Amino acid sequence: MRRDLISIDDLTLAELNDYLGFAARVESMSETDKVTLLRGKVLAVMFFEPSTRTRLSFETAMQRLGGGVVGFSDILATSVKKGESFLDTIRTVECYSDVLVCRHPKEGTARLATEVSRIPVINAGDGTNQHPTQTLLDLYTLQKFFGKIDGLKISFAGDLKYSRTVHSLLHALMKYEGVEFILASPELLELPEYLKLEARRRGHTLHETRDLMEAVRGADCLYMTRIQQERFPDPIEYDMVKGAYVLNAAMLRGCPAHFKVLHPLPRLNEIATDVDATRHAGYFEQVLNGVYMRQAILLDVLEVTL
Amino acid sequence: MSDARHPDSDDRRESDRRTTELIPKIEQGIVIDHIPAGRGVHVLAAVRGYPGMENTLISVGLNYASTKLGKKDILKLSTTNMPDEVIEHVALVAPRVSIKRICDYQVDKKYVIEFPQTISNKLRCRNSNCITNYEDRVTTVFRCFDSMTRQVKCGHCERIFFLDELDLIRATD
């Protein structure tokens, strides 16, 4: 059966852990050994909205496995601009490639692509819904930092309403035992009610706060997100809120040694640059982990075993 | 326990009598029974507009006493042939209703329709940013999330909705 990666919800706990193990094996291999694994294969990157990390990470992952990359990151340069439908674009691009990576501002697009595509589809973000490859790399980062995921106390701060990385990661963490959540956000950007409901139904403890320091104290990890100005109808309201969710090195004094700060990036000012030099900064290692995890995903959907 | 000794038997006989009075027994056709009170009109709306059902005679009874539900609605149809698609539609608007096929005034076949596990191309996603609302010729798929609360999950955008929040796509749409 063709393998796709569309939603974290499609994966069982065992499958999530398989990916973590697979990424660790990929990371342990030499670049010389890896560079022949996908020789002759072509990855199509179809980015209907901007991205830096995800697209470059996939392209790097593919090239370091010996494969080629085609695609676009600006729909203005494609036939979509001429009015071509999404499904026709998929049917066309699949003729040129062995695997598709798709990002789109509308929710459900990657799932829809699987209905017509004959080659594997990987969701690189669909609207505010899912971003499963980011989630897998986040899980891999947590596993590497803490040696486990069960029982961790994880804080999320910033835009919890629209952030698909937060939604996706929460869905995954709900599959693990005893993970506790602290949610710090302005009222306007609270986590959607259906996600809170689902977390509680699955037996997880949720603590909500407006205070960023509450999210720092007592947690193992703080997952920061960017507060997007465009979400606020009133710019004054945005100015009031954005300052309340800025993390700096002074706020991390007294945190236990194992405490880590993660961020899907790009950051604006929500993590001050003085945090970078602390032992708590985990976000650039998170970026590097993204390449290993995406290599594991590409190998998996193309059915290459190590 | 025999019906005569059943504690609710008086209620039931009263209910039967009143049902019979206002909606006479039918010689043949289909009875849609045990519709939660208030949903009878929704079931009627689901049934009457379907292609092939336009000429079916339909009696509607509302607010009958019911030992199971307290109050119930009931529909009687002159046809004995209700397409599966219509039954699926009824299951959406009023789950766990009884369908009885009547032949020669007797119940020939009876079953309860359950809340469907998968609903294909019958509901429109309410998420205005869901791709199913933009791309032509897309079949919507919803899966049962919680049959007790009648919540369903869009197979594309993965949002969870109460069924009553969603618009039905009619066959004629």
Short mmCIF file of N, CA and C in Angstrom, two decimals, chain A residues 2 14 30 50 73-74 89 100-101 103-105 109 119-120 128 143 153 174-175 189 202 216 236 246 261 275 289 299:
data_model
loop_
_atom_site.label_atom_id
_atom_site.label_comp_id
_atom_site.label_asym_id
_atom_site.label_seq_id
_atom_site.Cartn_x
_atom_site.Cartn_y
_atom_site.Cartn_z
N ARG A 2 0.48 2.26 -0.79
CA ARG A 2 1.27 3.48 -0.86
C ARG A 2 1.27 4.19 0.51
N ALA A 14 2.98 3.44 18.19
CA ALA A 14 4.09 2.58 17.72
C ALA A 14 4.72 3.16 16.46
N SER A 30 26.92 7.81 8.19
CA SER A 30 27.83 8.81 7.61
C SER A 30 27.17 9.40 6.36
N PRO A 50 4.51 30.68 1.47
CA PRO A 50 5.95 30.79 1.75
C PRO A 50 6.44 29.86 2.86
N SER A 73 8.00 27.44 -5.10
CA SER A 73 7.67 27.99 -3.78
C SER A 73 6.93 29.30 -3.93
N ASP A 74 6.51 29.57 -5.15
CA ASP A 74 5.79 30.82 -5.41
C ASP A 74 4.75 30.53 -6.49
N THR A 89 -2.98 20.36 -10.79
CA THR A 89 -1.57 20.62 -10.51
C THR A 89 -0.91 19.36 -9.94
N LEU A 100 5.75 13.62 -3.44
CA LEU A 100 5.30 15.01 -3.40
C LEU A 100 5.33 15.54 -1.97
N VAL A 101 5.85 16.75 -1.82
CA VAL A 101 5.71 17.45 -0.54
C VAL A 101 4.87 18.69 -0.81
N ARG A 103 2.65 22.10 0.62
CA ARG A 103 2.17 23.06 1.64
C ARG A 103 1.13 23.94 0.97
N HIS A 104 0.03 24.21 1.69
CA HIS A 104 -1.07 24.96 1.09
C HIS A 104 -1.80 25.73 2.19
N PRO A 105 -2.30 26.93 1.89
CA PRO A 105 -3.00 27.69 2.94
C PRO A 105 -4.38 27.14 3.31
N THR A 109 -5.85 20.07 2.10
CA THR A 109 -5.33 19.93 0.73
C THR A 109 -4.45 18.69 0.56
N ILE A 119 1.61 8.74 -6.40
CA ILE A 119 2.89 8.67 -5.66
C ILE A 119 2.67 9.19 -4.23
N PRO A 120 3.57 8.86 -3.31
CA PRO A 120 3.36 9.28 -1.92
C PRO A 120 3.27 10.80 -1.77
N THR A 128 -4.35 25.94 9.03
CA THR A 128 -4.05 25.86 10.47
C THR A 128 -4.19 24.44 10.99
N GLN A 143 12.67 13.66 22.45
CA GLN A 143 13.24 12.34 22.78
C GLN A 143 14.75 12.46 22.99
N LYS A 153 6.39 17.46 31.25
CA LYS A 153 5.50 18.60 31.46
C LYS A 153 5.91 19.66 30.45
N MET A 174 -0.67 13.74 22.91
CA MET A 174 -1.81 13.11 23.59
C MET A 174 -1.75 11.59 23.49
N LYS A 175 -0.93 11.08 22.59
CA LYS A 175 -0.80 9.62 22.46
C LYS A 175 0.16 9.06 23.51
N LEU A 189 -5.95 34.38 21.58
CA LEU A 189 -5.20 33.33 20.88
C LEU A 189 -5.14 32.04 21.69
N ARG A 202 -8.65 12.49 27.08
CA ARG A 202 -7.61 11.45 27.06
C ARG A 202 -6.82 11.41 28.36
N VAL A 216 7.12 28.90 32.30
CA VAL A 216 8.54 28.59 32.44
C VAL A 216 8.78 27.75 33.69
N ILE A 236 -3.23 48.28 18.46
CA ILE A 236 -2.89 48.64 19.85
C ILE A 236 -2.98 47.41 20.73
N VAL A 246 7.43 37.70 25.58
CA VAL A 246 8.83 37.75 25.14
C VAL A 246 9.68 37.08 26.21
N VAL A 261 14.09 25.27 25.71
CA VAL A 261 13.16 26.14 24.97
C VAL A 261 13.19 25.70 23.51
N VAL A 275 18.89 34.55 24.81
CA VAL A 275 18.55 33.17 25.21
C VAL A 275 19.42 32.18 24.42
N ASN A 289 17.64 18.68 13.62
CA ASN A 289 16.90 17.41 13.74
C ASN A 289 15.88 17.27 12.62
N LEU A 299 12.72 8.33 3.20
CA LEU A 299 13.11 6.92 3.05
C LEU A 299 11.92 6.00 3.34
#
